Amino acid sequence: MKVFHGRQGAASEAKTETFTGQVFGDPVMPTTDGVTINNVFFAPGARTFWHTHEVGQVLTVLAGQGWICVEGEAASPLKAGDTVWIPQGEKHWHGAAADSYLLHTAISIGKTHWLQEVDGLAYEEASAPR
Ligand code: MN
């Protein structure tokens, strides 16, 4: 057994390489037996690049509102209390709504394979009110 204590003075990590907009991450559990857990905060309009997960990913939404979008489908709204399972190899992105921040815990199993940026028009179309 291992116990991982919460943040102990380390600054939140600004996520820039594979994210659009202002995104901050706090490690919850460093990669252990292939499982990595992070709390991720997205400012309004911020989102991940397109990506896939080697085994899968669980998202639990803690606060705010946002979107998750699988390639070829309309985005699905996310709000506090929602949980998402993303299976192996499914190309997707997740992030905040245009008018709300989003805070989720991401439990990633296996490696994450990063792809291209979600361009602004694609974000607007996927996240437009329906
Ligand atoms: Mn993901």
CSV table of C-alpha atoms and ligand atoms in Angstrom, one decimal:
chain,number,residue,atom,x,y,z
A,1,MET,CA,0.0,0.0,0.0
A,2,LYS,CA,1.1,3.6,-0.7
A,3,VAL,CA,-0.5,6.7,0.7
A,4,PHE,CA,-0.1,9.9,-1.3
A,5,HIS,CA,-0.6,13.0,0.7
A,6,GLY,CA,-2.1,16.1,-0.9
A,7,ARG,CA,-0.3,19.0,-2.2
A,8,GLN,CA,2.5,20.1,0.1
A,9,GLY,CA,3.5,23.6,-1.0
A,10,ALA,CA,4.2,22.8,-4.7
A,11,ALA,CA,2.8,25.3,-7.1
A,12,SER,CA,0.0,24.2,-9.5
A,13,GLU,CA,1.5,23.2,-12.9
A,14,ALA,CA,0.5,25.4,-15.8
A,15,LYS,CA,-0.4,23.0,-18.6
A,16,THR,CA,0.6,24.4,-22.0
A,17,GLU,CA,2.0,21.8,-24.3
A,18,THR,CA,-1.1,19.9,-25.1
A,19,PHE,CA,-3.8,22.3,-24.0
A,20,THR,CA,-5.5,25.4,-25.3
A,21,GLY,CA,-6.2,28.3,-23.0
A,22,GLN,CA,-5.4,28.5,-19.3
A,23,VAL,CA,-5.2,25.1,-17.7
A,24,PHE,CA,-3.6,24.1,-14.3
A,25,GLY,CA,-2.9,20.7,-12.9
A,26,ASP,CA,-2.3,19.3,-9.5
A,27,PRO,CA,-0.9,15.8,-9.1
A,28,VAL,CA,-3.1,13.6,-6.9
A,29,MET,CA,-1.2,10.3,-7.5
A,30,PRO,CA,1.9,10.1,-9.6
A,31,THR,CA,1.9,7.3,-12.1
A,32,THR,CA,1.7,4.1,-10.0
A,33,ASP,CA,1.2,0.7,-11.6
A,34,GLY,CA,0.1,2.5,-14.8
A,35,VAL,CA,-2.5,4.7,-13.1
A,36,THR,CA,-2.1,8.5,-12.9
A,37,ILE,CA,-4.5,10.9,-11.1
A,38,ASN,CA,-4.6,14.6,-11.6
A,39,ASN,CA,-6.9,17.4,-10.6
A,40,VAL,CA,-7.2,19.7,-13.7
A,41,PHE,CA,-8.7,23.2,-13.7
A,42,PHE,CA,-9.7,24.7,-17.1
A,43,ALA,CA,-10.5,28.4,-17.4
A,44,PRO,CA,-13.5,29.3,-19.5
A,45,GLY,CA,-12.9,28.1,-23.1
A,46,ALA,CA,-9.8,26.1,-22.2
A,47,ARG,CA,-9.6,22.5,-23.4
A,48,THR,CA,-7.2,19.6,-24.1
A,49,PHE,CA,-5.8,18.8,-27.5
A,50,TRP,CA,-7.3,15.7,-29.1
A,51,HIS,CA,-6.0,12.6,-27.5
A,52,THR,CA,-6.4,8.9,-26.8
A,53,HIS,CA,-5.7,6.8,-23.7
A,54,GLU,CA,-3.8,3.5,-23.9
A,55,VAL,CA,-6.2,1.7,-21.5
A,56,GLY,CA,-8.8,4.2,-20.6
A,57,GLN,CA,-9.7,7.2,-18.4
A,58,VAL,CA,-12.2,8.2,-15.8
A,59,LEU,CA,-13.2,11.8,-15.4
A,60,THR,CA,-15.2,12.9,-12.3
A,61,VAL,CA,-16.4,16.5,-12.5
A,62,LEU,CA,-16.0,18.4,-9.3
A,63,ALA,CA,-17.1,21.9,-10.2
A,64,GLY,CA,-18.1,24.1,-13.1
A,65,GLN,CA,-19.4,23.2,-16.5
A,66,GLY,CA,-17.7,21.9,-19.6
A,67,TRP,CA,-17.8,19.5,-22.6
A,68,ILE,CA,-16.4,16.2,-23.6
A,69,CYS,CA,-16.3,15.4,-27.3
A,70,VAL,CA,-15.6,12.1,-29.1
A,71,GLU,CA,-14.4,12.5,-32.7
A,72,GLY,CA,-17.4,12.5,-35.1
A,73,GLU,CA,-20.0,13.1,-32.5
A,74,ALA,CA,-21.5,16.2,-30.9
A,75,ALA,CA,-20.0,17.2,-27.6
A,76,SER,CA,-21.7,16.2,-24.4
A,77,PRO,CA,-22.2,18.7,-21.6
A,78,LEU,CA,-20.4,18.1,-18.2
A,79,LYS,CA,-21.3,19.4,-14.8
A,80,ALA,CA,-20.4,18.8,-11.2
A,81,GLY,CA,-21.3,15.2,-10.2
A,82,ASP,CA,-20.9,13.8,-13.7
A,83,THR,CA,-18.5,10.8,-14.3
A,84,VAL,CA,-17.2,9.7,-17.7
A,85,TRP,CA,-15.5,6.5,-18.8
A,86,ILE,CA,-13.4,6.9,-21.9
A,87,PRO,CA,-12.4,3.5,-23.3
A,88,GLN,CA,-9.1,2.5,-24.9
A,89,GLY,CA,-8.2,4.3,-28.1
A,90,GLU,CA,-11.2,6.6,-28.3
A,91,LYS,CA,-10.2,10.0,-29.8
A,92,HIS,CA,-11.6,12.8,-27.7
A,93,TRP,CA,-11.1,16.1,-26.0
A,94,HIS,CA,-12.5,17.6,-22.8
A,95,GLY,CA,-12.6,21.1,-21.4
A,96,ALA,CA,-14.5,24.0,-20.0
A,97,ALA,CA,-17.6,25.7,-21.3
A,98,ALA,CA,-17.1,29.1,-23.0
A,99,ASP,CA,-18.7,30.8,-20.0
A,100,SER,CA,-17.6,28.6,-17.1
A,101,TYR,CA,-14.5,27.1,-15.6
A,102,LEU,CA,-14.3,23.3,-15.2
A,103,LEU,CA,-12.6,21.3,-12.5
A,104,HIS,CA,-12.3,17.6,-12.9
A,105,THR,CA,-10.3,14.7,-11.5
A,106,ALA,CA,-8.7,12.6,-14.3
A,107,ILE,CA,-7.8,9.0,-13.5
A,108,SER,CA,-5.7,8.0,-16.5
A,109,ILE,CA,-4.8,4.3,-17.0
A,110,GLY,CA,-1.9,3.7,-19.3
A,111,LYS,CA,-0.2,6.3,-21.4
A,112,THR,CA,-1.9,9.3,-23.0
A,113,HIS,CA,-1.3,9.8,-26.7
A,114,TRP,CA,-1.6,13.5,-27.7
A,115,LEU,CA,-2.8,14.5,-31.1
A,116,GLN,CA,-3.6,17.8,-32.7
A,117,GLU,CA,-5.1,21.0,-31.2
A,118,VAL,CA,-8.9,21.4,-31.2
A,119,ASP,CA,-9.2,24.5,-33.3
A,120,GLY,CA,-11.4,27.3,-32.3
A,121,LEU,CA,-14.1,26.7,-34.9
A,122,ALA,CA,-14.4,23.0,-34.0
A,123,TYR,CA,-14.7,24.0,-30.3
A,124,GLU,CA,-17.4,26.5,-31.0
A,125,GLU,CA,-19.4,24.1,-33.2
A,126,ALA,CA,-19.0,21.2,-30.8
A,127,SER,CA,-20.0,23.3,-27.8
A,128,ALA,CA,-22.7,25.5,-29.3
A,129,PRO,CA,-26.0,25.4,-27.4
A,130,ARG,CA,-28.5,23.0,-28.9
B,1,MN,MN,-9.0,12.2,-21.9
